[in-house]
mmCIF file of N, CA, C and O in Angstrom:
data_model
loop_
_atom_site.group_PDB
_atom_site.id
_atom_site.type_symbol
_atom_site.label_atom_id
_atom_site.label_comp_id
_atom_site.label_asym_id
_atom_site.label_seq_id
_atom_site.Cartn_x
_atom_site.Cartn_y
_atom_site.Cartn_z
ATOM 1 N N MET A 1 0.845 -1.168 0.000
ATOM 2 C CA MET A 1 0.000 0.000 0.000
ATOM 3 C C MET A 1 0.898 1.242 0.000
ATOM 4 O O MET A 1 1.827 1.352 0.780
ATOM 5 N N LEU A 2 0.585 2.138 -0.861
ATOM 6 C CA LEU A 2 1.294 3.406 -0.960
ATOM 7 C C LEU A 2 0.753 4.337 0.121
ATOM 8 O O LEU A 2 -0.441 4.581 0.188
ATOM 9 N N THR A 3 1.639 4.843 0.986
ATOM 10 C CA THR A 3 1.159 5.712 2.063
ATOM 11 C C THR A 3 1.598 7.157 1.912
ATOM 12 O O THR A 3 0.975 8.049 2.458
ATOM 13 N N SER A 4 2.670 7.382 1.164
ATOM 14 C CA SER A 4 3.159 8.744 0.977
ATOM 15 C C SER A 4 3.904 8.798 -0.339
ATOM 16 O O SER A 4 4.749 7.948 -0.609
ATOM 17 N N PHE A 5 3.582 9.799 -1.145
ATOM 18 C CA PHE A 5 4.255 9.908 -2.438
ATOM 19 C C PHE A 5 4.312 11.365 -2.855
ATOM 20 O O PHE A 5 3.303 11.972 -3.169
ATOM 21 N N ILE A 6 5.504 11.919 -2.787
ATOM 22 C CA ILE A 6 5.766 13.240 -3.345
ATOM 23 C C ILE A 6 6.974 13.075 -4.253
ATOM 24 O O ILE A 6 7.733 12.105 -4.115
ATOM 25 N N ASP A 7 7.141 13.952 -5.208
ATOM 26 C CA ASP A 7 8.285 13.821 -6.097
ATOM 27 C C ASP A 7 9.567 13.745 -5.283
ATOM 28 O O ASP A 7 9.843 14.606 -4.451
ATOM 29 N N GLY A 8 10.306 12.665 -5.487
ATOM 30 C CA GLY A 8 11.572 12.472 -4.791
ATOM 31 C C GLY A 8 11.483 11.577 -3.573
ATOM 32 O O GLY A 8 12.505 11.182 -3.028
ATOM 33 N N ARG A 9 10.272 11.206 -3.160
ATOM 34 C CA ARG A 9 10.110 10.416 -1.932
ATOM 35 C C ARG A 9 8.869 9.545 -2.031
ATOM 36 O O ARG A 9 7.795 10.029 -2.398
ATOM 37 N N LEU A 10 9.012 8.281 -1.685
ATOM 38 C CA LEU A 10 7.912 7.324 -1.739
ATOM 39 C C LEU A 10 7.974 6.431 -0.511
ATOM 40 O O LEU A 10 9.051 5.934 -0.162
ATOM 41 N N ARG A 11 6.844 6.226 0.154
ATOM 42 C CA ARG A 11 6.786 5.279 1.270
ATOM 43 C C ARG A 11 5.704 4.250 0.980
ATOM 44 O O ARG A 11 4.576 4.596 0.658
ATOM 45 N N LEU A 12 6.109 2.987 1.120
ATOM 46 C CA LEU A 12 5.191 1.868 0.965
ATOM 47 C C LEU A 12 5.044 1.166 2.303
ATOM 48 O O LEU A 12 6.006 1.057 3.060
ATOM 49 N N ARG A 13 3.856 0.663 2.570
ATOM 50 C CA ARG A 13 3.626 -0.163 3.759
ATOM 51 C C ARG A 13 2.859 -1.405 3.327
ATOM 52 O O ARG A 13 1.910 -1.319 2.551
ATOM 53 N N HIS A 14 3.299 -2.548 3.846
ATOM 54 C CA HIS A 14 2.625 -3.799 3.547
ATOM 55 C C HIS A 14 3.059 -4.809 4.597
ATOM 56 O O HIS A 14 4.218 -4.794 5.035
ATOM 57 N N LYS A 15 2.150 -5.697 4.967
ATOM 58 C CA LYS A 15 2.492 -6.673 6.002
ATOM 59 C C LYS A 15 3.630 -7.589 5.563
ATOM 60 O O LYS A 15 4.404 -8.066 6.386
ATOM 61 N N ALA A 16 3.798 -7.815 4.254
ATOM 62 C CA ALA A 16 4.898 -8.647 3.766
ATOM 63 C C ALA A 16 6.259 -8.011 4.054
ATOM 64 O O ALA A 16 7.265 -8.715 4.153
ATOM 65 N N LEU A 17 6.285 -6.685 4.204
ATOM 66 C CA LEU A 17 7.545 -5.991 4.475
ATOM 67 C C LEU A 17 8.010 -6.175 5.915
ATOM 68 O O LEU A 17 9.099 -5.746 6.271
ATOM 69 N N LYS A 18 7.198 -6.834 6.733
ATOM 70 C CA LYS A 18 7.630 -7.146 8.101
ATOM 71 C C LYS A 18 8.568 -8.354 8.121
ATOM 72 O O LYS A 18 9.235 -8.608 9.099
ATOM 73 N N ASN A 19 8.612 -9.072 7.002
ATOM 74 C CA ASN A 19 9.528 -10.194 6.858
ATOM 75 C C ASN A 19 10.895 -9.631 6.457
ATOM 76 O O ASN A 19 11.023 -9.035 5.386
ATOM 77 N N PRO A 20 11.916 -9.808 7.291
ATOM 78 C CA PRO A 20 13.229 -9.217 7.004
ATOM 79 C C PRO A 20 13.829 -9.649 5.660
ATOM 80 O O PRO A 20 14.473 -8.851 4.986
ATOM 81 N N ASP A 21 13.611 -10.898 5.259
ATOM 82 C CA ASP A 21 14.155 -11.371 3.985
ATOM 83 C C ASP A 21 13.465 -10.685 2.802
ATOM 84 O O ASP A 21 14.128 -10.276 1.845
ATOM 85 N N THR A 22 12.160 -10.563 2.876
ATOM 86 C CA THR A 22 11.406 -9.888 1.819
ATOM 87 C C THR A 22 11.811 -8.425 1.738
ATOM 88 O O THR A 22 12.040 -7.886 0.650
ATOM 89 N N LEU A 23 11.911 -7.798 2.881
ATOM 90 C CA LEU A 23 12.284 -6.389 2.928
ATOM 91 C C LEU A 23 13.683 -6.168 2.359
ATOM 92 O O LEU A 23 13.900 -5.243 1.570
ATOM 93 N N ALA A 24 14.625 -7.024 2.717
ATOM 94 C CA ALA A 24 15.992 -6.901 2.204
ATOM 95 C C ALA A 24 16.026 -7.058 0.687
ATOM 96 O O ALA A 24 16.740 -6.331 -0.011
ATOM 97 N N LEU A 25 15.238 -7.992 0.168
ATOM 98 C CA LEU A 25 15.168 -8.189 -1.282
ATOM 99 C C LEU A 25 14.635 -6.939 -1.976
ATOM 100 O O LEU A 25 15.177 -6.493 -2.987
ATOM 101 N N LEU A 26 13.590 -6.349 -1.426
ATOM 102 C CA LEU A 26 13.025 -5.142 -2.026
ATOM 103 C C LEU A 26 13.973 -3.955 -1.918
ATOM 104 O O LEU A 26 14.061 -3.141 -2.837
ATOM 105 N N GLU A 27 14.692 -3.856 -0.814
ATOM 106 C CA GLU A 27 15.688 -2.785 -0.680
ATOM 107 C C GLU A 27 16.755 -2.912 -1.772
ATOM 108 O O GLU A 27 17.078 -1.927 -2.437
ATOM 109 N N ARG A 28 17.257 -4.123 -1.952
ATOM 110 C CA ARG A 28 18.294 -4.344 -2.975
ATOM 111 C C ARG A 28 17.749 -4.071 -4.382
ATOM 112 O O ARG A 28 18.433 -3.479 -5.212
ATOM 113 N N THR A 29 16.535 -4.514 -4.637
ATOM 114 C CA THR A 29 15.933 -4.302 -5.944
ATOM 115 C C THR A 29 15.729 -2.817 -6.202
ATOM 116 O O THR A 29 16.053 -2.311 -7.282
ATOM 117 N N ALA A 30 15.214 -2.108 -5.213
ATOM 118 C CA ALA A 30 14.931 -0.681 -5.377
ATOM 119 C C ALA A 30 16.203 0.119 -5.591
ATOM 120 O O ALA A 30 16.253 0.986 -6.467
ATOM 121 N N ILE A 31 17.243 -0.172 -4.825
ATOM 122 C CA ILE A 31 18.477 0.610 -4.947
ATOM 123 C C ILE A 31 19.149 0.346 -6.295
ATOM 124 O O ILE A 31 19.920 1.174 -6.778
ATOM 125 N N GLY A 32 18.799 -0.760 -6.927
ATOM 126 C CA GLY A 32 19.332 -1.070 -8.238
ATOM 127 C C GLY A 32 18.664 -0.309 -9.376
ATOM 128 O O GLY A 32 19.147 -0.325 -10.506
ATOM 129 N N LEU A 33 17.557 0.371 -9.086
ATOM 130 C CA LEU A 33 16.857 1.147 -10.109
ATOM 131 C C LEU A 33 17.590 2.457 -10.363
ATOM 132 O O LEU A 33 17.994 3.143 -9.411
ATOM 133 N N GLU A 34 17.757 2.783 -11.617
ATOM 134 C CA GLU A 34 18.398 4.048 -11.963
ATOM 135 C C GLU A 34 17.571 5.208 -11.413
ATOM 136 O O GLU A 34 16.350 5.255 -11.595
ATOM 137 N N GLY A 35 18.215 6.089 -10.680
ATOM 138 C CA GLY A 35 17.546 7.247 -10.111
ATOM 139 C C GLY A 35 17.202 7.107 -8.639
ATOM 140 O O GLY A 35 16.919 8.091 -7.972
ATOM 141 N N VAL A 36 17.215 5.882 -8.105
ATOM 142 C CA VAL A 36 16.938 5.685 -6.677
ATOM 143 C C VAL A 36 18.212 5.952 -5.897
ATOM 144 O O VAL A 36 19.263 5.367 -6.166
ATOM 145 N N HIS A 37 18.126 6.855 -4.932
ATOM 146 C CA HIS A 37 19.287 7.212 -4.110
ATOM 147 C C HIS A 37 19.385 6.350 -2.857
ATOM 148 O O HIS A 37 20.474 5.995 -2.434
ATOM 149 N N ARG A 38 18.236 6.080 -2.271
ATOM 150 C CA ARG A 38 18.202 5.382 -0.982
ATOM 151 C C ARG A 38 16.962 4.524 -0.893
ATOM 152 O O ARG A 38 15.902 4.905 -1.368
ATOM 153 N N ALA A 39 17.088 3.379 -0.245
ATOM 154 C CA ALA A 39 15.961 2.500 0.043
ATOM 155 C C ALA A 39 16.150 1.996 1.459
ATOM 156 O O ALA A 39 17.097 1.263 1.738
ATOM 157 N N VAL A 40 15.288 2.429 2.361
ATOM 158 C CA VAL A 40 15.429 2.079 3.777
ATOM 159 C C VAL A 40 14.150 1.407 4.251
ATOM 160 O O VAL A 40 13.064 1.984 4.187
ATOM 161 N N GLY A 41 14.306 0.182 4.713
ATOM 162 C CA GLY A 41 13.159 -0.573 5.210
ATOM 163 C C GLY A 41 13.101 -0.592 6.721
ATOM 164 O O GLY A 41 14.125 -0.464 7.400
ATOM 165 N N HIS A 42 11.891 -0.761 7.226
ATOM 166 C CA HIS A 42 11.646 -0.855 8.669
ATOM 167 C C HIS A 42 10.728 -2.050 8.911
ATOM 168 O O HIS A 42 9.512 -1.948 8.741
ATOM 169 N N PRO A 43 11.312 -3.209 9.291
ATOM 170 C CA PRO A 43 10.505 -4.413 9.442
ATOM 171 C C PRO A 43 9.459 -4.329 10.556
ATOM 172 O O PRO A 43 8.417 -4.977 10.452
ATOM 173 N N LEU A 44 9.701 -3.539 11.578
ATOM 174 C CA LEU A 44 8.707 -3.440 12.652
ATOM 175 C C LEU A 44 7.411 -2.786 12.176
ATOM 176 O O LEU A 44 6.326 -3.165 12.609
ATOM 177 N N THR A 45 7.546 -1.819 11.281
ATOM 178 C CA THR A 45 6.353 -1.131 10.768
ATOM 179 C C THR A 45 5.918 -1.670 9.410
ATOM 180 O O THR A 45 4.844 -1.323 8.929
ATOM 181 N N GLY A 46 6.760 -2.496 8.789
ATOM 182 C CA GLY A 46 6.435 -3.025 7.473
ATOM 183 C C GLY A 46 6.447 -1.953 6.403
ATOM 184 O O GLY A 46 5.590 -1.931 5.525
ATOM 185 N N SER A 47 7.429 -1.057 6.474
ATOM 186 C CA SER A 47 7.471 0.044 5.510
ATOM 187 C C SER A 47 8.807 0.099 4.791
ATOM 188 O O SER A 47 9.829 -0.393 5.274
ATOM 189 N N LEU A 48 8.771 0.710 3.624
ATOM 190 C CA LEU A 48 9.956 0.916 2.808
ATOM 191 C C LEU A 48 9.916 2.352 2.316
ATOM 192 O O LEU A 48 8.929 2.781 1.702
ATOM 193 N N LEU A 49 10.968 3.104 2.610
ATOM 194 C CA LEU A 49 11.078 4.495 2.185
ATOM 195 C C LEU A 49 12.115 4.589 1.088
ATOM 196 O O LEU A 49 13.248 4.144 1.254
ATOM 197 N N LEU A 50 11.704 5.169 -0.048
ATOM 198 C CA LEU A 50 12.613 5.379 -1.171
ATOM 199 C C LEU A 50 12.799 6.863 -1.389
ATOM 200 O O LEU A 50 11.830 7.620 -1.366
ATOM 201 N N THR A 51 14.035 7.277 -1.613
ATOM 202 C CA THR A 51 14.300 8.627 -2.092
ATOM 203 C C THR A 51 14.911 8.460 -3.477
ATOM 204 O O THR A 51 15.738 7.567 -3.698
ATOM 205 N N TYR A 52 14.464 9.295 -4.394
ATOM 206 C CA TYR A 52 14.876 9.137 -5.779
ATOM 207 C C TYR A 52 14.922 10.486 -6.478
ATOM 208 O O TYR A 52 14.402 11.479 -5.970
ATOM 209 N N ASP A 53 15.527 10.501 -7.651
ATOM 210 C CA ASP A 53 15.628 11.701 -8.460
ATOM 211 C C ASP A 53 14.474 11.706 -9.458
ATOM 212 O O ASP A 53 14.463 10.890 -10.389
ATOM 213 N N PRO A 54 13.495 12.598 -9.293
ATOM 214 C CA PRO A 54 12.340 12.607 -10.195
ATOM 215 C C PRO A 54 12.686 13.030 -11.623
ATOM 216 O O PRO A 54 11.898 12.818 -12.532
ATOM 217 N N LYS A 55 13.885 13.581 -11.815
ATOM 218 C CA LYS A 55 14.320 13.932 -13.172
ATOM 219 C C LYS A 55 14.805 12.697 -13.927
ATOM 220 O O LYS A 55 14.825 12.688 -15.150
ATOM 221 N N VAL A 56 15.205 11.676 -13.177
ATOM 222 C CA VAL A 56 15.717 10.444 -13.774
ATOM 223 C C VAL A 56 14.641 9.365 -13.811
ATOM 224 O O VAL A 56 14.519 8.620 -14.777
ATOM 225 N N LEU A 57 13.851 9.282 -12.763
ATOM 226 C CA LEU A 57 12.844 8.247 -12.601
ATOM 227 C C LEU A 57 11.484 8.906 -12.441
ATOM 228 O O LEU A 57 11.256 9.636 -11.469
ATOM 229 N N SER A 58 10.594 8.682 -13.385
ATOM 230 C CA SER A 58 9.286 9.325 -13.326
ATOM 231 C C SER A 58 8.397 8.674 -12.273
ATOM 232 O O SER A 58 8.590 7.512 -11.906
ATOM 233 N N ARG A 59 7.443 9.415 -11.817
ATOM 234 C CA ARG A 59 6.463 8.932 -10.845
ATOM 235 C C ARG A 59 5.739 7.709 -11.396
ATOM 236 O O ARG A 59 5.535 6.722 -10.702
ATOM 237 N N GLU A 60 5.360 7.759 -12.658
ATOM 238 C CA GLU A 60 4.616 6.661 -13.279
ATOM 239 C C GLU A 60 5.451 5.381 -13.330
ATOM 240 O O GLU A 60 4.972 4.298 -13.008
ATOM 241 N N THR A 61 6.719 5.520 -13.730
ATOM 242 C CA THR A 61 7.603 4.362 -13.805
ATOM 243 C C THR A 61 7.820 3.763 -12.422
ATOM 244 O O THR A 61 7.803 2.543 -12.252
ATOM 245 N N LEU A 62 8.015 4.613 -11.440
ATOM 246 C CA LEU A 62 8.231 4.130 -10.077
ATOM 247 C C LEU A 62 6.997 3.405 -9.553
ATOM 248 O O LEU A 62 7.100 2.338 -8.957
ATOM 249 N N LEU A 63 5.816 3.944 -9.805
ATOM 250 C CA LEU A 63 4.584 3.285 -9.368
ATOM 251 C C LEU A 63 4.397 1.942 -10.061
ATOM 252 O O LEU A 63 4.010 0.957 -9.424
ATOM 253 N N GLU A 64 4.651 1.889 -11.349
ATOM 254 C CA GLU A 64 4.529 0.631 -12.091
ATOM 255 C C GLU A 64 5.488 -0.413 -11.545
ATOM 256 O O GLU A 64 5.127 -1.579 -11.376
ATOM 257 N N THR A 65 6.707 0.000 -11.266
ATOM 258 C CA THR A 65 7.709 -0.914 -10.726
ATOM 259 C C THR A 65 7.311 -1.398 -9.335
ATOM 260 O O THR A 65 7.413 -2.580 -9.022
ATOM 261 N N ALA A 66 6.830 -0.491 -8.503
ATOM 262 C CA ALA A 66 6.401 -0.859 -7.145
ATOM 263 C C ALA A 66 5.248 -1.859 -7.194
ATOM 264 O O ALA A 66 5.214 -2.803 -6.410
ATOM 265 N N GLU A 67 4.330 -1.675 -8.114
ATOM 266 C CA GLU A 67 3.196 -2.587 -8.226
ATOM 267 C C GLU A 67 3.660 -3.977 -8.652
ATOM 268 O O GLU A 67 3.158 -4.979 -8.157
ATOM 269 N N ARG A 68 4.634 -4.035 -9.572
ATOM 270 C CA ARG A 68 5.147 -5.339 -10.017
ATOM 271 C C ARG A 68 5.860 -6.068 -8.884
ATOM 272 O O ARG A 68 5.774 -7.280 -8.775
ATOM 273 N N LEU A 69 6.571 -5.322 -8.067
ATOM 274 C CA LEU A 69 7.324 -5.949 -6.970
ATOM 275 C C LEU A 69 6.380 -6.404 -5.895
ATOM 276 O O LEU A 69 6.588 -7.349 -5.192
#
């Protein structure tokens, strides 16, 4: 579930993100995307915070990628 989205910053929350292995996989996948600067997960809250360059990675592309993951 998308909980916060402004250009340059995205926060996702999902119960699957409380699993440390799943969260680590998503962090690695996200940081591998061109334009993503940081991917920080919090297993206690089941959230993933991404900071990215909106000039490199569009909002639409990021949302599509997040939905696929």
